[in-house]
Amino acid sequence: MKVFFDHDGGIDDFPSLLLLLTYEHVDLLGISITPADTLIEGALPATRKILDLAGRSDVTVAVGTLGGRNPFPPSWRVDCLKVNDLPALNRREPAAPVSDLPGQEFLARTLLEATEPVTVLMTGPLTNLAWALDHHPGVECKVRELVFMGGALEVEGNVSEPGRDMTAEWNIYWDPPAAGRVFDSSIPMTMFALDATNQVPVTEGFRRAFGGQSEHPFSAVAGTIWAMTAGWDLVTGLPYFCWDT
């Protein structure tokens, strides 16, 4: 299965990439980063280092340049800097290439040049794909399926910003027009809304279970990343879930 991955550099995006890289049937064509729940100076190198860890230094990464209407909280966006500094990811300089194209154009070009339809996996806002649809109409028929994390259907949202009523979900809220553009397309979609992700909390037991697998490089990195979520509920008043993952 040919897959293109677009993520937005949040703390749960990196275990998503680790998990994706374990699937032998996935042919990962490229990665773009949407500058949403992140700081690019941490998200880009961390992504490249994880690719190197997996022996996939052949996968090119591109940085998106499009902004959203509603910025993520700054205290969340710095998490990528912590991931980028993990000792297990800093044994050597990253080798995975960086595209000269902005992420949205790299996504479009990769889809247009693919020899067969591509599954697009998005664990952040839909901004880059919406841009591609607007600027390269041929992209629409090249997407076999969009799999994405976003939205809240019959449950409360997770945007608790002042003046908001907790109905919105962050990946949609960051760029609502982009979500509308993608929803209006004919692309088949599988949507993992909060209704689904609310069923998979990151518990203390889950985090500590990685200790029994710490000799495995992927588990060591994933377990350390999940450990960073301890205390989230005390600070925010909200549970932490396996949202993107």
XYZ file of C-alpha atoms in Angstrom:
245
model
C 0.000 0.000 0.000
C 1.416 3.373 -0.999
C 1.021 5.940 1.794
C 1.796 9.627 2.174
C 1.912 10.864 5.775
C 1.116 14.425 6.853
C 1.473 15.233 10.552
C 1.674 18.386 12.630
C 4.500 17.600 15.025
C 2.491 17.133 18.210
C 3.773 14.758 20.853
C 1.391 12.000 19.708
C 2.344 12.407 16.038
C 5.759 10.875 16.654
C 4.490 7.543 18.057
C 2.152 7.577 15.038
C 5.171 7.718 12.744
C 6.938 4.991 14.705
C 3.868 2.786 14.404
C 3.460 3.495 10.693
C 7.070 2.473 10.099
C 6.424 -0.990 11.562
C 3.901 -1.941 8.849
C 5.660 -4.083 6.271
C 2.862 -3.634 3.725
C 3.209 0.170 3.745
C 5.302 1.867 1.079
C 5.881 5.308 2.605
C 6.278 7.794 -0.250
C 6.975 10.914 1.767
C 6.083 13.070 4.762
C 4.889 16.647 5.042
C 4.631 18.586 8.277
C 1.800 21.025 8.894
C 3.032 23.809 11.239
C 0.146 23.525 13.694
C 0.703 21.835 17.081
C 4.453 22.231 16.762
C 7.566 24.266 16.190
C 9.199 23.336 12.900
C 12.709 23.637 14.339
C 11.876 20.629 16.527
C 9.400 18.712 14.376
C 11.529 18.535 11.232
C 14.710 17.078 12.742
C 12.742 14.772 15.068
C 10.883 13.345 12.069
C 14.122 12.776 10.170
C 15.752 11.122 13.185
C 12.849 8.695 13.577
C 13.111 7.800 9.888
C 16.829 7.144 10.359
C 16.111 4.989 13.421
C 13.807 2.871 11.257
C 16.336 2.540 8.475
C 14.194 4.718 6.205
C 16.605 7.531 5.440
C 15.316 7.324 1.867
C 12.024 9.012 2.809
C 11.904 12.737 2.052
C 10.356 15.214 4.497
C 8.875 18.596 3.566
C 7.805 21.515 5.731
C 4.428 23.110 5.144
C 4.254 26.898 5.062
C 0.522 27.466 5.461
C -0.923 28.815 8.700
C -4.242 28.185 10.376
C -6.756 30.590 11.852
C -6.572 29.381 15.441
C -3.091 28.732 16.881
C -2.457 25.821 19.222
C -1.393 26.761 22.777
C 2.347 27.572 22.899
C 2.868 25.218 25.845
C 1.787 22.283 23.634
C 3.840 23.286 20.629
C 7.193 23.009 22.407
C 6.809 19.263 23.015
C 8.497 18.523 19.688
C 11.690 20.117 21.032
C 11.750 17.539 23.836
C 11.280 14.674 21.382
C 14.045 16.051 19.190
C 16.461 15.967 22.143
C 15.842 12.334 23.138
C 19.206 10.565 23.524
C 17.980 7.557 21.535
C 17.413 9.842 18.543
C 20.711 11.708 18.752
C 23.387 9.123 18.112
C 24.223 10.711 14.758
C 23.187 13.577 12.519
C 19.925 12.878 10.614
C 20.306 11.738 7.027
C 16.712 11.642 5.746
C 16.446 14.277 2.993
C 14.487 17.522 3.219
C 12.537 18.646 0.160
C 13.173 22.056 -1.368
C 9.416 22.270 -1.952
C 6.983 23.492 0.700
C 5.039 20.665 2.279
C 1.771 21.399 0.489
C 3.473 21.372 -2.931
C 5.485 18.260 -2.066
C 2.266 16.462 -1.132
C 0.630 17.479 -4.403
C 3.637 16.523 -6.546
C 4.019 13.159 -4.831
C 0.382 12.285 -5.437
C 0.416 13.442 -9.050
C 3.566 11.452 -9.814
C 2.454 8.253 -8.069
C 1.960 5.232 -10.315
C -1.181 4.197 -8.438
C -3.673 5.819 -6.050
C -2.208 6.712 -2.655
C -3.607 6.485 0.857
C -3.110 9.856 2.561
C -2.727 9.607 6.332
C -3.157 12.908 8.192
C -2.829 13.260 11.956
C -3.034 17.035 11.990
C -5.143 19.676 10.231
C -6.157 19.076 6.611
C -4.515 22.276 5.380
C -1.927 20.834 3.009
C -4.401 18.541 1.272
C -6.966 21.337 0.896
C -4.302 23.501 -0.764
C -3.346 20.661 -3.090
C -6.974 20.179 -4.143
C -7.337 23.889 -4.905
C -4.079 24.283 -6.822
C -3.763 20.850 -8.470
C -7.252 19.489 -9.242
C -5.748 16.253 -10.561
C -4.801 15.344 -7.000
C -8.360 14.379 -6.116
C -8.439 11.245 -8.270
C -4.983 10.180 -7.071
C -6.086 9.729 -3.436
C -7.279 6.186 -2.799
C -8.433 7.079 0.708
C -7.921 9.780 3.301
C -7.404 8.458 6.826
C -7.342 11.255 9.379
C -7.737 12.130 13.020
C -10.136 14.981 13.620
C -13.571 16.146 14.620
C -16.084 15.318 17.316
C -19.457 13.859 16.375
C -21.516 12.828 19.401
C -19.054 13.742 22.142
C -17.673 16.952 23.602
C -14.812 18.628 21.753
C -11.395 19.444 23.221
C -10.995 23.150 22.436
C -11.347 24.947 25.770
C -10.120 28.349 24.595
C -11.839 31.431 26.098
C -15.151 32.069 24.374
C -15.395 28.523 22.975
C -18.059 26.052 24.028
C -16.063 22.777 23.920
C -17.769 21.522 20.760
C -14.718 21.883 18.464
C -11.789 19.473 18.035
C -8.310 20.971 17.619
C -7.246 19.493 14.261
C -10.388 20.880 12.627
C -10.452 24.085 14.676
C -6.919 25.104 13.611
C -8.090 25.484 9.989
C -11.860 25.016 9.562
C -11.975 26.158 5.892
C -9.419 23.500 4.950
C -11.546 20.812 6.564
C -14.575 22.110 4.681
C -12.699 21.995 1.384
C -11.620 18.391 1.902
C -15.050 17.295 3.131
C -16.582 18.752 -0.038
C -14.308 16.636 -2.244
C -15.102 13.165 -3.554
C -12.193 11.544 -1.699
C -13.194 8.446 0.343
C -12.502 9.136 4.010
C -12.013 7.231 7.239
C -12.345 9.654 10.127
C -11.055 8.970 13.647
C -13.052 11.510 15.643
C -12.852 12.077 19.391
C -15.696 9.567 19.664
C -13.108 6.878 18.806
C -9.986 8.287 20.426
C -11.801 8.796 23.745
C -11.793 5.010 24.041
C -7.983 4.827 24.269
C -6.646 6.851 27.223
C -2.907 7.047 27.873
C -2.927 5.610 31.378
C -0.132 5.209 33.892
C -0.204 1.461 33.271
C 0.092 1.959 29.530
C 3.062 4.302 29.906
C 4.908 2.024 32.331
C 4.355 -1.092 30.215
C 7.012 0.187 27.830
C 9.603 -0.446 30.529
C 9.448 -4.149 29.744
C 10.377 -3.452 26.126
C 13.011 -0.781 26.617
C 15.731 -2.822 24.913
C 13.878 -2.353 21.619
C 14.744 1.020 20.013
C 11.190 1.807 18.873
C 9.721 0.956 22.271
C 12.401 2.952 24.056
C 11.584 6.053 22.021
C 7.800 5.574 22.128
C 7.827 4.862 25.854
C 9.866 7.988 26.561
C 7.529 10.093 24.445
C 4.460 8.744 26.231
C 6.138 9.385 29.605
C 6.098 13.084 28.695
C 2.290 13.025 28.946
C 2.335 12.205 32.682
C 0.662 15.019 34.607
C -1.195 16.332 31.558
C -4.519 15.837 33.366
C -3.275 17.762 36.401
C -2.216 20.740 34.304
C -5.079 20.868 31.792
C -7.932 19.177 33.620
C -8.329 16.858 30.616
C -7.261 13.233 30.148
C -4.602 12.423 27.564
C -5.659 10.013 24.827
C -3.997 8.199 21.911
C -5.441 10.840 19.593
C -3.241 10.753 16.515
C -1.809 7.344 17.255
